Amino acid sequence: MIRRPRYDYDLLVLGSGAAGSTAALVAARADKKVGLIEADTFGGETPNWGDIPIKTLMGVAQLYNRIQQSHQFGLDTSRVDFDYPAIQHWKNTVVERTGAGDNEHYYNQQGIDTFYGKGVLRDQHTVTIGDHEVTAGHILIATGAHVTQPAIAGIETIDWLTPRTALKLSRPPRSLLIIGATTTAIELAHFFATFGSTVSVAEQSSRILPTEDEEVSEAVSSLLQRDQPLSVLTQTTIRSLMRGPSGNVIVQYIRGGIERTMEVERVLVATKPEPTIDIGLDNAEVTYSPDGGVEVNQFFQTNVRHIYAAGHVLGNDVPTHTVLSEGRLTAHNILHPKSQMTLDYELVPRATFIYPEVASVGFNEDDCIKRDLKINKVLVPLGMIARSNTSDFREGFVKLISDKQGVLLGGTIVAPRASELIQEVTLAIKHDLTAEQLAELPHVFLTWSEAVRTAASKLSRK
C-alpha cells in the first residue's frame, strides 16, 4: 500500500489580499488546515491602502464638490472649507472600522496559522519564510502586484509618490503630475484637484480610461477639466524628471511631437502595477510570463496541478470584487476538484468613483467590433429624465448594446450612483434578457434608474 505524503498544511496561501484571504477563509471553514503568509500588511492592498481608503476619500471629495456647486439651490456656499488632517483622520477611522486592515489576529481566530515574512517556493510542496519551512498539499499564489519605478530619466533623484504613499500626505500638493490614466489615477486626480491641487494627468495612449467606451473617455476628460484645476495630457511621453532650484520637480515631456516643460511640486506614478512573481516560481517549475504574471487555466490552476494562482499576480487589471470572486472559486476548485467552476469576466461590473461615477459591464463597442458582432446600440443623455431636472445635473448618459435579436450584451453608465445603477444591467445580461424585457420593468419615478429604462425602451425599438 502506497502511503500519501504528510504535509504541514492542506492549503498554504502566499498573500493575504482579496484573493488569498478569501480562499484561506473558505478552506478553513471547510475544516482544512490552512497557512497564510504575508510579506507586508495583513489584509493586503484593498483595506489598507487600496479601495477602502481611496473610495472613502472619493466620497468626501464628491460631497465637497457637490456642496461647492449647490448655490443655485439657495445654499450659501461662500464659506465652505475643508480640514485636510480631519479628512485623513476620517479615512483612517473607516479603515480601522472595517476590521480587515492589518488583521492577523482575525485569521488566527478563524483557525488559520499566519506567517509574517516573504514566502518563497523551494519546491512544488515547500515554502520558506526566512529560516522557517512549511509544506502543503496545495499552494495558492496570491501575492498581488506592485508599482514599479518607470523607465524615466532622473526619476531616481526625486521622491516620487505611489497611490499608497499619496494617501499619507499631510496636505494636498500645490501641483501634482500623475503618470498614468488608470481608474486609480483618475480617482486620485479628481480627489486632489477637488481639494486645491493643480493636477496634470499624463497618459501615453490616445485617451484616459482606455478600457471603457470612447464616449466615457471623452465625457470624463471634459468634465474633469471643466470644473477643476486639472489637465489631461494624452499621447504624452515623460522624458525626464529632475529637482529644480526651488525644490519642485522639472518635468520634460513630449506631446504632439513637441518637447515641453512643466514644473510641479510632486509626481505620482499610477500606471498599471506589475505582478509580484519573485517568489521562487522557477524552483517549483511554475510557468509565468515576465510581463503578464503567473499563467493559469480557466480553473486558476497553474501547470503544476496542485498549485493555483489568483488575483493581480495573474497580470490582469481587474477590480477588487473580481479578485474576491477569483479567490472564492479557487478555494472551491481546490476543495471540489471534480466540480470545478469558472468565472465569467464579462458579468463582472467595473466602476470609477469620480463625480459623476462611471460604471460598465459586459461588452463595450470595441469588444463587439473585435468579435465581429452585429449589434444595436443606443446612448441616452441624463437630461432626458426628470431626475436630471430636480437635481440640476445633466452631464452623463446611459449606453446599452444588444445583439440584433435585442438580447443585451453590454452597458455603460456615466451618472451619479452609476456604480449601483449598473447592477440591474448586470443581472439582465446574466439572464439573457432583451432590451424590451428590461424596459417593461417599472422603475421608480424621479430616480436615476429611469435613464436605464429609457435607454432600454429606445433600444428595443431599433
PDB file of N, CA and C in Angstrom, residues 327-365:
ATOM      1  N   GLY A 327     -10.782  34.386  -5.755  1.00  0.00           N
ATOM      2  CA  GLY A 327     -10.380  33.690  -4.535  1.00  0.00           C
ATOM      3  C   GLY A 327     -11.388  32.642  -4.110  1.00  0.00           C
ATOM      4  N   ARG A 328     -12.680  33.000  -4.158  1.00  0.00           N
ATOM      5  CA  ARG A 328     -13.731  32.048  -3.778  1.00  0.00           C
ATOM      6  C   ARG A 328     -13.742  30.840  -4.707  1.00  0.00           C
ATOM      7  N   LEU A 329     -13.670  31.099  -6.012  1.00  0.00           N
ATOM      8  CA  LEU A 329     -13.713  29.999  -6.975  1.00  0.00           C
ATOM      9  C   LEU A 329     -12.472  29.120  -6.884  1.00  0.00           C
ATOM     10  N   THR A 330     -11.323  29.725  -6.624  1.00  0.00           N
ATOM     11  CA  THR A 330     -10.102  28.931  -6.474  1.00  0.00           C
ATOM     12  C   THR A 330     -10.224  27.985  -5.295  1.00  0.00           C
ATOM     13  N   ALA A 331     -10.721  28.494  -4.169  1.00  0.00           N
ATOM     14  CA  ALA A 331     -10.914  27.636  -3.000  1.00  0.00           C
ATOM     15  C   ALA A 331     -11.889  26.508  -3.317  1.00  0.00           C
ATOM     16  N   HIS A 332     -12.970  26.839  -4.008  1.00  0.00           N
ATOM     17  CA  HIS A 332     -13.939  25.801  -4.395  1.00  0.00           C
ATOM     18  C   HIS A 332     -13.275  24.739  -5.261  1.00  0.00           C
ATOM     19  N   ASN A 333     -12.472  25.162  -6.219  1.00  0.00           N
ATOM     20  CA  ASN A 333     -11.847  24.215  -7.142  1.00  0.00           C
ATOM     21  C   ASN A 333     -10.822  23.327  -6.449  1.00  0.00           C
ATOM     22  N   ILE A 334     -10.153  23.859  -5.428  1.00  0.00           N
ATOM     23  CA  ILE A 334      -9.220  23.041  -4.648  1.00  0.00           C
ATOM     24  C   ILE A 334      -9.981  22.030  -3.805  1.00  0.00           C
ATOM     25  N   LEU A 335     -11.089  22.482  -3.216  1.00  0.00           N
ATOM     26  CA  LEU A 335     -11.876  21.606  -2.341  1.00  0.00           C
ATOM     27  C   LEU A 335     -12.704  20.598  -3.125  1.00  0.00           C
ATOM     28  N   HIS A 336     -13.114  20.964  -4.339  1.00  0.00           N
ATOM     29  CA  HIS A 336     -14.007  20.105  -5.133  1.00  0.00           C
ATOM     30  C   HIS A 336     -13.426  19.917  -6.537  1.00  0.00           C
ATOM     31  N   PRO A 337     -12.363  19.164  -6.667  1.00  0.00           N
ATOM     32  CA  PRO A 337     -11.681  19.028  -7.965  1.00  0.00           C
ATOM     33  C   PRO A 337     -12.541  18.390  -9.053  1.00  0.00           C
ATOM     34  N   LYS A 338     -13.608  17.683  -8.675  1.00  0.00           N
ATOM     35  CA  LYS A 338     -14.456  17.046  -9.682  1.00  0.00           C
ATOM     36  C   LYS A 338     -15.616  17.935 -10.124  1.00  0.00           C
ATOM     37  N   SER A 339     -15.773  19.086  -9.502  1.00  0.00           N
ATOM     38  CA  SER A 339     -16.840  20.013  -9.907  1.00  0.00           C
ATOM     39  C   SER A 339     -16.297  21.439  -9.934  1.00  0.00           C
ATOM     40  N   GLN A 340     -15.209  21.617 -10.669  1.00  0.00           N
ATOM     41  CA  GLN A 340     -14.559  22.917 -10.701  1.00  0.00           C
ATOM     42  C   GLN A 340     -15.403  23.952 -11.451  1.00  0.00           C
ATOM     43  N   MET A 341     -15.243  25.198 -11.047  1.00  0.00           N
ATOM     44  CA  MET A 341     -16.047  26.289 -11.589  1.00  0.00           C
ATOM     45  C   MET A 341     -15.147  27.339 -12.241  1.00  0.00           C
ATOM     46  N   THR A 342     -15.733  28.086 -13.173  1.00  0.00           N
ATOM     47  CA  THR A 342     -15.012  29.163 -13.858  1.00  0.00           C
ATOM     48  C   THR A 342     -15.714  30.495 -13.588  1.00  0.00           C
ATOM     49  N   LEU A 343     -15.029  31.571 -13.910  1.00  0.00           N
ATOM     50  CA  LEU A 343     -15.580  32.910 -13.705  1.00  0.00           C
ATOM     51  C   LEU A 343     -15.851  33.561 -15.056  1.00  0.00           C
ATOM     52  N   ASP A 344     -17.078  34.058 -15.223  1.00  0.00           N
ATOM     53  CA  ASP A 344     -17.441  34.783 -16.439  1.00  0.00           C
ATOM     54  C   ASP A 344     -17.084  36.255 -16.232  1.00  0.00           C
ATOM     55  N   TYR A 345     -15.943  36.658 -16.760  1.00  0.00           N
ATOM     56  CA  TYR A 345     -15.452  38.019 -16.527  1.00  0.00           C
ATOM     57  C   TYR A 345     -16.345  39.076 -17.172  1.00  0.00           C
ATOM     58  N   GLU A 346     -17.115  38.695 -18.182  1.00  0.00           N
ATOM     59  CA  GLU A 346     -17.985  39.680 -18.829  1.00  0.00           C
ATOM     60  C   GLU A 346     -19.147  40.085 -17.929  1.00  0.00           C
ATOM     61  N   LEU A 347     -19.415  39.313 -16.880  1.00  0.00           N
ATOM     62  CA  LEU A 347     -20.509  39.634 -15.963  1.00  0.00           C
ATOM     63  C   LEU A 347     -20.030  40.379 -14.724  1.00  0.00           C
ATOM     64  N   VAL A 348     -18.767  40.762 -14.712  1.00  0.00           N
ATOM     65  CA  VAL A 348     -18.231  41.494 -13.565  1.00  0.00           C
ATOM     66  C   VAL A 348     -18.261  42.987 -13.883  1.00  0.00           C
ATOM     67  N   PRO A 349     -19.077  43.770 -13.164  1.00  0.00           N
ATOM     68  CA  PRO A 349     -19.136  45.208 -13.449  1.00  0.00           C
ATOM     69  C   PRO A 349     -17.877  45.934 -13.002  1.00  0.00           C
ATOM     70  N   ARG A 350     -17.644  47.088 -13.626  1.00  0.00           N
ATOM     71  CA  ARG A 350     -16.491  47.932 -13.313  1.00  0.00           C
ATOM     72  C   ARG A 350     -16.993  49.319 -12.928  1.00  0.00           C
ATOM     73  N   ALA A 351     -16.246  50.023 -12.085  1.00  0.00           N
ATOM     74  CA  ALA A 351     -16.687  51.359 -11.669  1.00  0.00           C
ATOM     75  C   ALA A 351     -15.497  52.261 -11.383  1.00  0.00           C
ATOM     76  N   THR A 352     -15.680  53.542 -11.670  1.00  0.00           N
ATOM     77  CA  THR A 352     -14.713  54.582 -11.327  1.00  0.00           C
ATOM     78  C   THR A 352     -15.447  55.609 -10.473  1.00  0.00           C
ATOM     79  N   PHE A 353     -14.940  55.847  -9.259  1.00  0.00           N
ATOM     80  CA  PHE A 353     -15.678  56.636  -8.276  1.00  0.00           C
ATOM     81  C   PHE A 353     -15.272  58.109  -8.300  1.00  0.00           C
ATOM     82  N   ILE A 354     -15.522  58.756  -9.434  1.00  0.00           N
ATOM     83  CA  ILE A 354     -15.394  60.204  -9.514  1.00  0.00           C
ATOM     84  C   ILE A 354     -16.815  60.775  -9.473  1.00  0.00           C
ATOM     85  N   TYR A 355     -16.987  62.056  -9.797  1.00  0.00           N
ATOM     86  CA  TYR A 355     -18.344  62.595  -9.889  1.00  0.00           C
ATOM     87  C   TYR A 355     -18.525  63.263 -11.239  1.00  0.00           C
ATOM     88  N   PRO A 356     -19.466  62.771 -12.062  1.00  0.00           N
ATOM     89  CA  PRO A 356     -20.324  61.621 -11.801  1.00  0.00           C
ATOM     90  C   PRO A 356     -19.556  60.308 -11.911  1.00  0.00           C
ATOM     91  N   GLU A 357     -20.123  59.260 -11.325  1.00  0.00           N
ATOM     92  CA  GLU A 357     -19.467  57.957 -11.373  1.00  0.00           C
ATOM     93  C   GLU A 357     -19.542  57.364 -12.782  1.00  0.00           C
ATOM     94  N   VAL A 358     -18.626  56.444 -13.036  1.00  0.00           N
ATOM     95  CA  VAL A 358     -18.610  55.694 -14.296  1.00  0.00           C
ATOM     96  C   VAL A 358     -18.735  54.216 -13.957  1.00  0.00           C
ATOM     97  N   ALA A 359     -19.611  53.506 -14.642  1.00  0.00           N
ATOM     98  CA  ALA A 359     -19.739  52.064 -14.420  1.00  0.00           C
ATOM     99  C   ALA A 359     -20.074  51.384 -15.738  1.00  0.00           C
ATOM    100  N   SER A 360     -19.611  50.156 -15.886  1.00  0.00           N
ATOM    101  CA  SER A 360     -19.878  49.412 -17.114  1.00  0.00           C
ATOM    102  C   SER A 360     -19.865  47.922 -16.828  1.00  0.00           C
ATOM    103  N   VAL A 361     -20.465  47.171 -17.737  1.00  0.00           N
ATOM    104  CA  VAL A 361     -20.487  45.718 -17.620  1.00  0.00           C
ATOM    105  C   VAL A 361     -20.671  45.123 -19.011  1.00  0.00           C
ATOM    106  N   GLY A 362     -20.187  43.898 -19.178  1.00  0.00           N
ATOM    107  CA  GLY A 362     -20.350  43.220 -20.455  1.00  0.00           C
ATOM    108  C   GLY A 362     -19.444  43.782 -21.534  1.00  0.00           C
ATOM    109  N   PHE A 363     -19.881  43.658 -22.784  1.00  0.00           N
ATOM    110  CA  PHE A 363     -19.083  44.119 -23.920  1.00  0.00           C
ATOM    111  C   PHE A 363     -19.256  45.624 -24.117  1.00  0.00           C
ATOM    112  N   ASN A 364     -18.144  46.312 -24.381  1.00  0.00           N
ATOM    113  CA  ASN A 364     -18.279  47.669 -24.892  1.00  0.00           C
ATOM    114  C   ASN A 364     -18.248  47.602 -26.415  1.00  0.00           C
ATOM    115  N   GLU A 365     -18.327  48.757 -27.053  1.00  0.00           N
ATOM    116  CA  GLU A 365     -18.437  48.750 -28.513  1.00  0.00           C
ATOM    117  C   GLU A 365     -17.185  48.186 -29.174  1.00  0.00           C
TER     118      GLU A 365
END
